[in-house]
Every structure is written in C-alpha cells, then in structure tokens.
GROMACS .gro file of C-alpha atoms in nm:
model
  419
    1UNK     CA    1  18.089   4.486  11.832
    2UNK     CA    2  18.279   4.535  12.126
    3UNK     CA    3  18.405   4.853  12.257
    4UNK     CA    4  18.763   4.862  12.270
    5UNK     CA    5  18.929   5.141  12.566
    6UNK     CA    6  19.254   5.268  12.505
    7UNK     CA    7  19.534   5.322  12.763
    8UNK     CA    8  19.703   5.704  12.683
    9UNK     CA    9  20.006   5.849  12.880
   10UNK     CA   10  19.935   6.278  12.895
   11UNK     CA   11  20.185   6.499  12.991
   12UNK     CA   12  20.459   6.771  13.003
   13UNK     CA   13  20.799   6.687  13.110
   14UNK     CA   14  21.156   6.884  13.144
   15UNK     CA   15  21.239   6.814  12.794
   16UNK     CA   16  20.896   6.914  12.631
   17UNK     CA   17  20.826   7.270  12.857
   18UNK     CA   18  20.982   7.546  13.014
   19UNK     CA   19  21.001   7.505  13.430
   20UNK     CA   20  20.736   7.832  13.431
   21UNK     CA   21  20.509   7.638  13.238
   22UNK     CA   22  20.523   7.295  13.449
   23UNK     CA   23  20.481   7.518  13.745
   24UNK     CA   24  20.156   7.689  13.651
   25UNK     CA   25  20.025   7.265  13.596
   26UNK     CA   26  20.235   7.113  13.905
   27UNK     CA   27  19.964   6.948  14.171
   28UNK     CA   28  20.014   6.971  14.507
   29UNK     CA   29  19.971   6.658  14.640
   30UNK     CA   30  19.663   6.745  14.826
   31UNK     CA   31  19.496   6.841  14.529
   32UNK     CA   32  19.518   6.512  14.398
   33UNK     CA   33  19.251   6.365  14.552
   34UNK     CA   34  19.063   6.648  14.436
   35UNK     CA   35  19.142   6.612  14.091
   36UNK     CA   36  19.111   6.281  14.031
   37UNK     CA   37  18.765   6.314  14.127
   38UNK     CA   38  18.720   6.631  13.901
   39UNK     CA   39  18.860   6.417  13.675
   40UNK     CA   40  18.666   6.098  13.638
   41UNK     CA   41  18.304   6.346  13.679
   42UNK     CA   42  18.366   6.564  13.406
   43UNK     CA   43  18.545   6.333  13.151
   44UNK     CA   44  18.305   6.007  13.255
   45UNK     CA   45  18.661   5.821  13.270
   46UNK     CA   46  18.644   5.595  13.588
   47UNK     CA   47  19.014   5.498  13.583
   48UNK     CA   48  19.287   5.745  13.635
   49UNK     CA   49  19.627   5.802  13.765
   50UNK     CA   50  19.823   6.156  13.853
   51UNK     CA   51  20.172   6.203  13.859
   52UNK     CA   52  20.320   6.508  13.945
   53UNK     CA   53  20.680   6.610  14.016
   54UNK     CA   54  20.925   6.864  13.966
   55UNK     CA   55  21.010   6.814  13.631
   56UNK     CA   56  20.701   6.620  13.518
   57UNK     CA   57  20.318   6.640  13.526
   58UNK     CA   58  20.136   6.342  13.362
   59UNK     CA   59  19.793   6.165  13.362
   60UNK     CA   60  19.729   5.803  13.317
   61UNK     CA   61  19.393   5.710  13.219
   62UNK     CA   62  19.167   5.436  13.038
   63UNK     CA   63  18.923   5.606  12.739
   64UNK     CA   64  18.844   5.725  12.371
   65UNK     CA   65  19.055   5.974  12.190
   66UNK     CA   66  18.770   6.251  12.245
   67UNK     CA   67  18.785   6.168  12.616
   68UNK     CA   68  19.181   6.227  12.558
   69UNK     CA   69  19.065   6.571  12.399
   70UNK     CA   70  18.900   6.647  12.732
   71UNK     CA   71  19.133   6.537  12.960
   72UNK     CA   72  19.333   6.840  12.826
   73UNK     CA   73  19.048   7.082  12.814
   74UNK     CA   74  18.996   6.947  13.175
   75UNK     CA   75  19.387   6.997  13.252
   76UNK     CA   76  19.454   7.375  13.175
   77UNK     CA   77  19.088   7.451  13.308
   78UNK     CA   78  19.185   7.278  13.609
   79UNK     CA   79  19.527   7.486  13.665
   80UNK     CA   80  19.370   7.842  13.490
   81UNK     CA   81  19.571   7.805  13.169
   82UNK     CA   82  19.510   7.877  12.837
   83UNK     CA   83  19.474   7.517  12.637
   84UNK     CA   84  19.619   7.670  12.355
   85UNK     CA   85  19.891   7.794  12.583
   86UNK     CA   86  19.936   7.429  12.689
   87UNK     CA   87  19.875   7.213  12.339
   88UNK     CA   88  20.244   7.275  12.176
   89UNK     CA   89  20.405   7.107  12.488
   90UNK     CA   90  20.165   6.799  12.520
   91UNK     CA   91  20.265   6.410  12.425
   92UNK     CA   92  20.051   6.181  12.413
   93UNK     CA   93  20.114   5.840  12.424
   94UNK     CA   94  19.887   5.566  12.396
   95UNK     CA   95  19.845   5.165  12.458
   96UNK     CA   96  20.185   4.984  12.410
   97UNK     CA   97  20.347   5.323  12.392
   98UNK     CA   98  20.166   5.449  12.718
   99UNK     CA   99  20.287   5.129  12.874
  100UNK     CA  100  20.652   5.157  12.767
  101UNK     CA  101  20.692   5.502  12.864
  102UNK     CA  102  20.536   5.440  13.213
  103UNK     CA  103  20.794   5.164  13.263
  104UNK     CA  104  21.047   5.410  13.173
  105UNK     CA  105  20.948   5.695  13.381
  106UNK     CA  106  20.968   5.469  13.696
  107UNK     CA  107  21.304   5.289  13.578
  108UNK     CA  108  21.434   5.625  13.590
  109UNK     CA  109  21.510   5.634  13.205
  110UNK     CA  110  21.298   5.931  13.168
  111UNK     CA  111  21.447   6.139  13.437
  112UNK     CA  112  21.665   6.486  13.422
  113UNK     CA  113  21.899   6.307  13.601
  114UNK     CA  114  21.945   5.900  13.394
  115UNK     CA  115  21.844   5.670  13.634
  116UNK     CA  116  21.759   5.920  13.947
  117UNK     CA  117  21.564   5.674  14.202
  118UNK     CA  118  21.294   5.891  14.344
  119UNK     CA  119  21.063   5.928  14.066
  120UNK     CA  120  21.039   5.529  14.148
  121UNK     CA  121  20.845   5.568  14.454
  122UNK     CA  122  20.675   5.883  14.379
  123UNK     CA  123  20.540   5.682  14.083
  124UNK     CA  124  20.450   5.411  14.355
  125UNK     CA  125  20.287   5.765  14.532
  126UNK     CA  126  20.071   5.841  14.263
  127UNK     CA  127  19.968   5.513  14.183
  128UNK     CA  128  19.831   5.462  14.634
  129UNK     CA  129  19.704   5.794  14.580
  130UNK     CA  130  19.450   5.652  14.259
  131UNK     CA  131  19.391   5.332  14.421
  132UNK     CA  132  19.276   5.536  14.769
  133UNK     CA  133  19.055   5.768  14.537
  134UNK     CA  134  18.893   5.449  14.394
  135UNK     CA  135  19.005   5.517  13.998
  136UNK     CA  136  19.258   5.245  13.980
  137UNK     CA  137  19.069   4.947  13.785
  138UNK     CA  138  19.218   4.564  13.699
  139UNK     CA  139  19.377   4.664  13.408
  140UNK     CA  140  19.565   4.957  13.581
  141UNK     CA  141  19.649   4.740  13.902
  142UNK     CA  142  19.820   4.483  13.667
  143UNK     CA  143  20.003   4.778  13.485
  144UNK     CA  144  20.117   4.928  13.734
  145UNK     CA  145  20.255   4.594  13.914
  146UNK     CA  146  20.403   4.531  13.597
  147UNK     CA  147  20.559   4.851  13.598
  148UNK     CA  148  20.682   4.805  13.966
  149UNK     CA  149  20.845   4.452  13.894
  150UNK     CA  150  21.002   4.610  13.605
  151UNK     CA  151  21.157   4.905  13.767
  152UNK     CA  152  21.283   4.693  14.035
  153UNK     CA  153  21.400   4.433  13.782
  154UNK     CA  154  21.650   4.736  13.610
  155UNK     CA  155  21.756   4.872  13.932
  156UNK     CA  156  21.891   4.534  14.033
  157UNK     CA  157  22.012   4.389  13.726
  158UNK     CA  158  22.112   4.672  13.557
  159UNK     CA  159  22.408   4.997  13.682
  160UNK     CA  160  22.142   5.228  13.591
  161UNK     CA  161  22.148   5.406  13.963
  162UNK     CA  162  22.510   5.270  14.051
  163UNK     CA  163  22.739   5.575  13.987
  164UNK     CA  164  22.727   5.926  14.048
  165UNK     CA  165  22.621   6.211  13.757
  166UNK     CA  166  22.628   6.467  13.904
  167UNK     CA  167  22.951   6.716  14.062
  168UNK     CA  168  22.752   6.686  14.407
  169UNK     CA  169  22.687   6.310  14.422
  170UNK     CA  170  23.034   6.258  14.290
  171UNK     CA  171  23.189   6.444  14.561
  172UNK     CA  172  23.027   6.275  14.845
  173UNK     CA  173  23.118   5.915  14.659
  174UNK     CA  174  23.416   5.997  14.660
  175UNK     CA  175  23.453   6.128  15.043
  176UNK     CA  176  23.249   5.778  15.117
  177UNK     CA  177  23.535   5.560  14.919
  178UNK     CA  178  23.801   5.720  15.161
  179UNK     CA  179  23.648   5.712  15.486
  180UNK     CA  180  23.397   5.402  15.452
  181UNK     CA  181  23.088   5.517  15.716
  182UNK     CA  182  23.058   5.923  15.734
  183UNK     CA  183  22.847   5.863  16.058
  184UNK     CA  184  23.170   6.006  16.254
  185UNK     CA  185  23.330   6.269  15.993
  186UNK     CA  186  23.281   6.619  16.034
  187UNK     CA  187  23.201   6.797  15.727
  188UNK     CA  188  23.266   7.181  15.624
  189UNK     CA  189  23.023   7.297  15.346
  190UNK     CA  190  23.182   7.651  15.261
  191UNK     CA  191  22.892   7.860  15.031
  192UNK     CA  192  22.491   7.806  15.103
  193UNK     CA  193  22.393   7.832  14.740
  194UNK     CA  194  22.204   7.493  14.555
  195UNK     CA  195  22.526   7.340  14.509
  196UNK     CA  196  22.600   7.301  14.872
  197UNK     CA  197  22.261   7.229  14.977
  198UNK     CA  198  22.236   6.900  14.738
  199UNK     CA  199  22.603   6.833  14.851
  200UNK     CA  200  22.449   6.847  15.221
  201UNK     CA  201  22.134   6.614  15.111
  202UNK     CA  202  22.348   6.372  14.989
  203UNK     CA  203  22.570   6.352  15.289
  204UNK     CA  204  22.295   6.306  15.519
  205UNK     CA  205  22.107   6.041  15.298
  206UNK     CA  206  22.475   5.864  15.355
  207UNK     CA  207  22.495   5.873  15.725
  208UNK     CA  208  22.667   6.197  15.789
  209UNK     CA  209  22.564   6.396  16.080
  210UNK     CA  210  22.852   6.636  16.195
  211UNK     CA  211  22.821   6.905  15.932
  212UNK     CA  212  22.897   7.266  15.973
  213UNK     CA  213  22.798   7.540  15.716
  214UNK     CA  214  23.016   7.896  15.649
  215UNK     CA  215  22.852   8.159  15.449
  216UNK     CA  216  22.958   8.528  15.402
  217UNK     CA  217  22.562   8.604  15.474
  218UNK     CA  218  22.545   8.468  15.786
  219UNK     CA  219  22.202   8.417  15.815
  220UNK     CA  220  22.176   8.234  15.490
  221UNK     CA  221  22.432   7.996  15.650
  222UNK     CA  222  22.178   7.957  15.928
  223UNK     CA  223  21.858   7.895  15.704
  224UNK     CA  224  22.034   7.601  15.544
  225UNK     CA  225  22.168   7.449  15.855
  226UNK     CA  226  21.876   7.430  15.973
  227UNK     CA  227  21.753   7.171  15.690
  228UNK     CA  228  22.002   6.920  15.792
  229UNK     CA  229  22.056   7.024  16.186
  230UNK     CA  230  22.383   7.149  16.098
  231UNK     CA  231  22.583   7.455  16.268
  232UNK     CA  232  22.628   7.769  16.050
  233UNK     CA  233  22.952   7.968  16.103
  234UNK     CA  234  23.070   8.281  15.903
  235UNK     CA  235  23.350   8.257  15.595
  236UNK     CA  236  23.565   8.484  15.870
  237UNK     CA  237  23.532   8.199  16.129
  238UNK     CA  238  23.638   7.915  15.832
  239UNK     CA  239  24.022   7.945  15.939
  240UNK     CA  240  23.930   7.868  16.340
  241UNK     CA  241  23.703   7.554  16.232
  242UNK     CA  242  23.946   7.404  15.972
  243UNK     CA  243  24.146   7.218  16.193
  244UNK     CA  244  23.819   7.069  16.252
  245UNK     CA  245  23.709   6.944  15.947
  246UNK     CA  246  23.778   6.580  15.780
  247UNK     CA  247  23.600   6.702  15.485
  248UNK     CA  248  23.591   7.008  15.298
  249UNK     CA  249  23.336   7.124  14.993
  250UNK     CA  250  23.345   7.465  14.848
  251UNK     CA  251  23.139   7.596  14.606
  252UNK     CA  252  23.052   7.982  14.625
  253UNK     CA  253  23.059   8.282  14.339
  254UNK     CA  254  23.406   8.436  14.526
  255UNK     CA  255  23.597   8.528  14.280
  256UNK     CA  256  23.880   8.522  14.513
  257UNK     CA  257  24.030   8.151  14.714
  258UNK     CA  258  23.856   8.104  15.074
  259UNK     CA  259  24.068   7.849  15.153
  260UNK     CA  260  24.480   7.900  15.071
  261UNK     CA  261  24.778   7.690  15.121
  262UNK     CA  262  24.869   7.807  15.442
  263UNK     CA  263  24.567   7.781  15.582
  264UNK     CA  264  24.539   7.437  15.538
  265UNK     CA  265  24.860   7.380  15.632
  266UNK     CA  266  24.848   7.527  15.947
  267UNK     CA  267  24.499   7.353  16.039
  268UNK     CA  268  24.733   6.982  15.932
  269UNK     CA  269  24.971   7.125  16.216
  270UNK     CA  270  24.685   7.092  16.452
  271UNK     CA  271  24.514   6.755  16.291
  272UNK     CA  272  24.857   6.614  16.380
  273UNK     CA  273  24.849   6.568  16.027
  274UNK     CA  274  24.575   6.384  16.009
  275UNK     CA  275  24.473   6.360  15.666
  276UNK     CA  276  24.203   6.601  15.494
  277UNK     CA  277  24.008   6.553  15.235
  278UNK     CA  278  23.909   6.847  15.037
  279UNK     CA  279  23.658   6.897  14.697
  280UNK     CA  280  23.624   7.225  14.509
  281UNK     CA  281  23.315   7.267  14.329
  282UNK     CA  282  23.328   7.632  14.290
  283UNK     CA  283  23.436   7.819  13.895
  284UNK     CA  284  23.687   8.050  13.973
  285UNK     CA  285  23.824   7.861  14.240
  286UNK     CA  286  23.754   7.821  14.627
  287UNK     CA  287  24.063   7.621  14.723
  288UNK     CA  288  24.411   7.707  14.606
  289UNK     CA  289  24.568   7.424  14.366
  290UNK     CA  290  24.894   7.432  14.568
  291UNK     CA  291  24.669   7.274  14.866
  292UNK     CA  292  24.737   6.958  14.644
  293UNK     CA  293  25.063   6.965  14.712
  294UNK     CA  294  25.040   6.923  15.064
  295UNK     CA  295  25.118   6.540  15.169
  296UNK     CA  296  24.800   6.490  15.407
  297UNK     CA  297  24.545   6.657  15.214
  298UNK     CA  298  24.391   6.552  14.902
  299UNK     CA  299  24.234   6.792  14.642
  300UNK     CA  300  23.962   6.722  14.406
  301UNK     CA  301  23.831   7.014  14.170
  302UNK     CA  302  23.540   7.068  13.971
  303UNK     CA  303  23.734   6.913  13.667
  304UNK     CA  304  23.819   6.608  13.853
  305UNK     CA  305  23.472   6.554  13.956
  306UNK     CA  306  23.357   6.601  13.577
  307UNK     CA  307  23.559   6.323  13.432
  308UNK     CA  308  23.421   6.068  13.699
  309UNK     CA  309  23.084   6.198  13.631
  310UNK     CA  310  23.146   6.172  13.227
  311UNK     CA  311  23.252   5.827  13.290
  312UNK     CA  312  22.980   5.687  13.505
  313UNK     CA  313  22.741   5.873  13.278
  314UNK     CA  314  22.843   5.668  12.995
  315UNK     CA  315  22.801   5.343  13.217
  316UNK     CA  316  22.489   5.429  13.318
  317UNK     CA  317  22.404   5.534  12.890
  318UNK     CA  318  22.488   5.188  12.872
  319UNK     CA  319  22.264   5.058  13.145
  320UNK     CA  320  21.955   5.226  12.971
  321UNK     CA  321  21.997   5.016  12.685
  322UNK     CA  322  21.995   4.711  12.892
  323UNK     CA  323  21.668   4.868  13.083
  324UNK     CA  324  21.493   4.916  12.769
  325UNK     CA  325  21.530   4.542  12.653
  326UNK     CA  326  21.367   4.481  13.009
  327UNK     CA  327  21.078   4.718  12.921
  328UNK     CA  328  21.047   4.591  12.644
  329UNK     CA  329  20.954   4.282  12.768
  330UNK     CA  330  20.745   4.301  13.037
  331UNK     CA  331  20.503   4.618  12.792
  332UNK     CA  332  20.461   4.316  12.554
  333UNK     CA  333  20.363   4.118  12.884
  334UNK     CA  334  20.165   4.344  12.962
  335UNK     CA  335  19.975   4.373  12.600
  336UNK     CA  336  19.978   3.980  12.623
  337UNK     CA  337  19.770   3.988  12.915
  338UNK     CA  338  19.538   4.242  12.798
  339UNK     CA  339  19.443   4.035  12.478
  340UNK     CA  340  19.407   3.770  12.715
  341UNK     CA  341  19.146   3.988  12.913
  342UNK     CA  342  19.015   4.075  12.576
  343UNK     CA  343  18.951   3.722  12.468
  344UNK     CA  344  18.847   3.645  12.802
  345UNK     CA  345  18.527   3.926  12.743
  346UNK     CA  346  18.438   3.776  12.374
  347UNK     CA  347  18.416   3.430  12.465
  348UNK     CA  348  18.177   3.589  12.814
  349UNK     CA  349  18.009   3.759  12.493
  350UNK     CA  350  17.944   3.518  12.297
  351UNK     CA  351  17.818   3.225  12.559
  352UNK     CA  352  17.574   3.523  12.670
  353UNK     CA  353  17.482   3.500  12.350
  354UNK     CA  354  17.422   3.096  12.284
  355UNK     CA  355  17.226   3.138  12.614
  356UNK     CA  356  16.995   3.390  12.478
  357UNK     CA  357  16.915   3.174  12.186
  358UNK     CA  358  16.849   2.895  12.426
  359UNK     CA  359  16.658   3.064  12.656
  360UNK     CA  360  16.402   3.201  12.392
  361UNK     CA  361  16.373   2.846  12.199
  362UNK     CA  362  16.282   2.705  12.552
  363UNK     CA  363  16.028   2.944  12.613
  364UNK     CA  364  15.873   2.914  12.269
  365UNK     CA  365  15.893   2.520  12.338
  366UNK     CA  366  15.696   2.513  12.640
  367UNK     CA  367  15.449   2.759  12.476
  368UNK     CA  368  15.383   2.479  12.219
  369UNK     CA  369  15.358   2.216  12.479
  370UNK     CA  370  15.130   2.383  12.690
  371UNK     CA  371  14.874   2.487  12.410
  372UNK     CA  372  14.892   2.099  12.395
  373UNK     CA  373  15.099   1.986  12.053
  374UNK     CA  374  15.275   1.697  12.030
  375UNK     CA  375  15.592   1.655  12.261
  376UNK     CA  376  15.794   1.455  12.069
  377UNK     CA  377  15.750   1.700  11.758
  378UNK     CA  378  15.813   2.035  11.996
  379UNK     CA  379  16.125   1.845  12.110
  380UNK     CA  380  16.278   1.756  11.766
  381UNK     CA  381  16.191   2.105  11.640
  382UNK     CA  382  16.387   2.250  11.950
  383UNK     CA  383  16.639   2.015  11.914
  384UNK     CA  384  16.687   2.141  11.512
  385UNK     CA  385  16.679   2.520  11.606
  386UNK     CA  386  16.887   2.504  11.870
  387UNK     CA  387  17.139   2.342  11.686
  388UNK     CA  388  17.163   2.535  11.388
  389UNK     CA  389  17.127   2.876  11.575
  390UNK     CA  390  17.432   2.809  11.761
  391UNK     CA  391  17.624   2.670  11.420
  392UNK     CA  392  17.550   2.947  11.180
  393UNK     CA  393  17.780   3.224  11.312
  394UNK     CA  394  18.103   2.959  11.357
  395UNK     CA  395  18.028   2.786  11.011
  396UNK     CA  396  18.015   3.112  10.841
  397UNK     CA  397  18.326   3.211  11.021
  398UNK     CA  398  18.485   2.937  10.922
  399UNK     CA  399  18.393   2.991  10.550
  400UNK     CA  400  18.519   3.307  10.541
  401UNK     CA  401  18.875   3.210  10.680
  402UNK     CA  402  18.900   2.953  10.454
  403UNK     CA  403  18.829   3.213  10.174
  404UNK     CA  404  19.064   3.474  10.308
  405UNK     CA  405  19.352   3.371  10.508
  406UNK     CA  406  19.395   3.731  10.543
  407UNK     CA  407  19.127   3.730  10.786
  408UNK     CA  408  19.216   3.906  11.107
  409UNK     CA  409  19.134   3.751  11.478
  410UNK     CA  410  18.949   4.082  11.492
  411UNK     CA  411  18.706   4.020  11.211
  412UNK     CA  412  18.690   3.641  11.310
  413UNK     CA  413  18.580   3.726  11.686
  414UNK     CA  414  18.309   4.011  11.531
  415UNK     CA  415  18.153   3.752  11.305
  416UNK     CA  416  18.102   3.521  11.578
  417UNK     CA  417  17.942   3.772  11.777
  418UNK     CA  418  17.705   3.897  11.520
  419UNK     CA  419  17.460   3.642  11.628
   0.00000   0.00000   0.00000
C-alpha cells in the first residue's frame, strides 16, 4: 500500500485574526531560515515553505494530518503563544484546496487590498527562501512554478491590478493622467500622518522626486521626509511654498481649512497662472471648496476620489472572477500532474516487484542446476513460475473489475501491488 502525503495550506490572515494576534506570529525574515529548519527537525516534514507578511502568516508543507497537528503545536511554541490562544483563528487547507488558495494569495485575490501586487513577489521571497534552506522538494518546485505562471497569467490577462482602490493610489492616478511623467512636478504633501506617507510611496514608485512635506509638528514633517528624500517645511511656511507647488495633497485632523481661496489664488498670481492641481483627502476639510472655482486650479475631494475608487473596485470584483477561472485551471493542472507522479511511483512499484519474483526464481533455478538436475526440466519449471507469478495479481485484477465496475483506480493499483 502506498503512502499517500498530503499538501496543507496553515495560516492566519487579516480576515481570520486581529493585527495583535498576527503580530505576536509575524517572522522576521531572518528567522526564517531558522524556522524552517526548526521546522522540518521537530515535525520530520522535509518539505516546507514560510510566508509571512503584514497581514498574513502561513506555512506550506507536504505531510499527514497529525504532522498538520504539530505544525501548529510547533507554530505558537515557536512564537511563545498559547495554541489554544491560536486554534480559533487557524484554516487549514489541504491538497486541491491548498493549491487553489496558494494561487490566489499570489494573484493577489487574497489580499486586504484585491489584487495588491507585492504579496506576488514576497510569495516568490518565501518560496527562494525554502529552496535556499533545502525544504523545497519536486512536487513543491512544480507548485510553486505553477503558481508563478498563474499569477503572472491574471496580472496580464486580467484588470485585476489596473485601477486604483484606494483614496491614496487614486489621487496620484489621477495627478499622473494630467501631467503624464511626475519626474519634473513638485509635489506639496500637507499632514505627515499614514495617509500622506502612502500618498508619498506612491508618488515616488511613479517617478516623482521633487516633494516637499508641511506638518504643524515640525519634526514629524522631517522624520517622513526623510523616507522619500523630501524637504519638510512647517503648515506656517505652506502659503510661501504654494506658488511652488504643481500638486497639492492634504490630509490632516485640522478641523479648520489650511489651504483657502485666496491663498491659492494669490500663489496662481505668481504661477502666471499656471495651472494647479489640488486633492483633498482630509474629513473635515483641508482645502476650501470655493478653490474649485478658480479657473487654473482643479479640486478633487475625498468624495471624488471615492467614486473612482468604487468604480475601479467593481472592475477589479470583476477581474477576480476571471482570475479564479485561471486558478482554476492551472490547480487541476497541477493535481493532473501529481496523479501523473503518482502513477509514475506504482508502476516503479510494481516492476520492483516482478523483479523480485524474478530474481528469487533465478536463484532457486541455478540452485537446482548446480545440485545437478536436469536443465531442461529446471528451465520449464522456471519458465511456468515465472509466468504465472507475474499473471496472478493482473488476472485477479481484472476479475474483479469485470465484477464491479465500481472499482476505483485506487483499489485496481493496490491489488496489483499486493504481490
């Protein structure tokens, strides 16, 4: 009987546990090397795979479902947490279902964000990280190539990753749409808080490299500048700098406008009206409507931002359905190729096998011959055994399909092994 190794997806994600809880099992990615090692001595599983992000820690691994049972013992040991602490927020996923929801981690479908592209090549991270450590076997490499073709397959294909869902990627799409290359814009960020600083990433990740930063704590301003080599001015100094400014994006917890009409029409004086784009991210307002009103500068709030975001979200809804037909596909490629491997091993198995019987019948012959009894007779005798050694496990096989048609490729490939 053959043993058969299961393929099981572990994990905690964003939508199964609380962001304290995925802290306290979060690995550094110098402690993977580490782990995986811990891993594969303590557990006796030789293939394995860590993945571990900001809103995800997951294990990939080949075994039994009591070596699944001590990959989580192993987990919250590993990270000083109570298993019980741990269980309620677990899934566990396993063969076809491991390999679909790989597929659809690295596709993006999986994400906080639908269709967010790093978690593709910190998938591809985890996966060099295995190999290097020496747990990554066949049947992983092939999964995990599958999974790679796959991913790439939806990003191309499919809008998964084509439009902006979130208030901070929309606004920098948008300021890309007007001015084409933001290599030579100058940017004001007004407000240091999250907002801002993803508003900042995505600018740079686009080309821009003139930003400036204004902050009522001034040395806030500084500590984010600093990220993206910007230069960090107070909100005092924003009226002096406007004039400046191509861009504008506010988004701070003012309860009062930074940024009035007047202002901005005084800093158009001195733009030669030049025209300004401006984005307010910021609930109660940063940047007074009537700045809308002016003829060279062009005002997008919050609520603006939300309907292009609502809209591209629903594209991109509709782009996951096309990426899961794609999964689909290549997990049942996958699984195709594994019962290949499969059959591959039984028919290894079973030749083994006819080559034990032939081996020991040989032996026994020239045991006869040499205690001197008739050649021709040892021969024929050989010839007999031989033959109906290697017939009796097909011919019963074959009986008992003909009596049950039920008869599963399972219990076919078993009898023909029980030599």
């Amino acid at each position: 009987m053959i043993q058969v190794i299961a393929i099981f997806a572990l994990g905690i994600n964003h939508k199964t546990a609380p962001v304290a809880l995925r802290e306290k099992v979060a690995f550094a990615p110098e402690q993977v090397p580490e782990a995986l090692r811990e891993l594969t001595t303590l557990t006796s599983i030789a293939n394995a795979v860590v993945l571990s992000t900001c809103n995800r820690t997951e294990l990939y691994f080949n075994g039994s479902t009591a070596q699944a049972e001590q990959v989580i013992d192993w987990l919250a040991k590993f990270h000083h947490v109570e298993a019980s602490e741990l269980q309620p927020h677990l899934y566990l996923h396993q063969d076809n279902d491991a390999a679909i929801h790989l597929m659809q981690v690295a596709s993006g479908l999986d994400s906080l964000v639908l269709g967010e592209p790093q978690i593709f090549g910190q998938v591809k991270q985890a996966y060099s990280q295995a190999r290097n450590a020496g747990t990554i076997n066949p049947q992983f490499e092939r999964l995990f190539q599958k999974t790679f073709a796959v991913a790439k397959q939806v990003r191309t294909e499919t809008d998964i990753g084509a439009n902006a869902v979130s208030v901070a990627f929309a606004a920098v799409s948008l300021a890309r749409q007007i001015f084409g290359s933001l290599s030579t814009v100058k940017v004001l960020l007004i407000g240091a808080g999250e907002t801002i600083e993803l508003v900042a990433r995505h600018l740079q990740e686009h080309g821009a490299q003139q930003l400036t930063v204004a902050n009522r704590t001034h040395e806030r301003a500084v500590s984010l500048a600093k990220q993206f080599n910007a230069q960090a001015i107070t909100l005092a100094q924003v009226p002096s700098h406007l004039a400046q400014a191509d861009i504008v994006i506010s988004s701070t917890a003012s309860t009062l406008p930074i940024v009035g009409k007047g202002m901005v029409e005084q800093a158009l004086k001195v733009r030669r009206h030049k025209p300004m784009f401006l984005v307010d991210l910021a609930v109660p307002r940063d940047i007074e409507p009537q700045v809308g009103d002016l003829e060279d500068a062009y005002l997008y709030t919050v609520d603006d931002l939300q309907t292009i975001v609502a809209e591209n979200l629903n594209n991109r809804q509709q782009a996951a359905e096309q990426a899961k037909q794609m999964i689909s596909a290549g997990a049942n490629e996958f699984a195709q190729w594994l019962a290949l491997q499969g059959n591959v091993d039984w028919v290894r198995d079973y030749r083994q096998g006819c080559e034990q019987i032939r081996a020991e019948l040989v032996a026994k012959a020239l045991n006869q011959l040499a205690t001197g009894q008739d050649a021709e007779k040892v021969l024929t005798e050989l010839s007999h055994k031989l033959s109906n050694r290697l017939m009796h496990s097909p011919t019963k096989a074959i009986r008992q399909l003909l009596q049950d048609q039920a008869l599963s490729q399972q219990s076919l490939i078993n009898t023909l092994l029980d030599l």
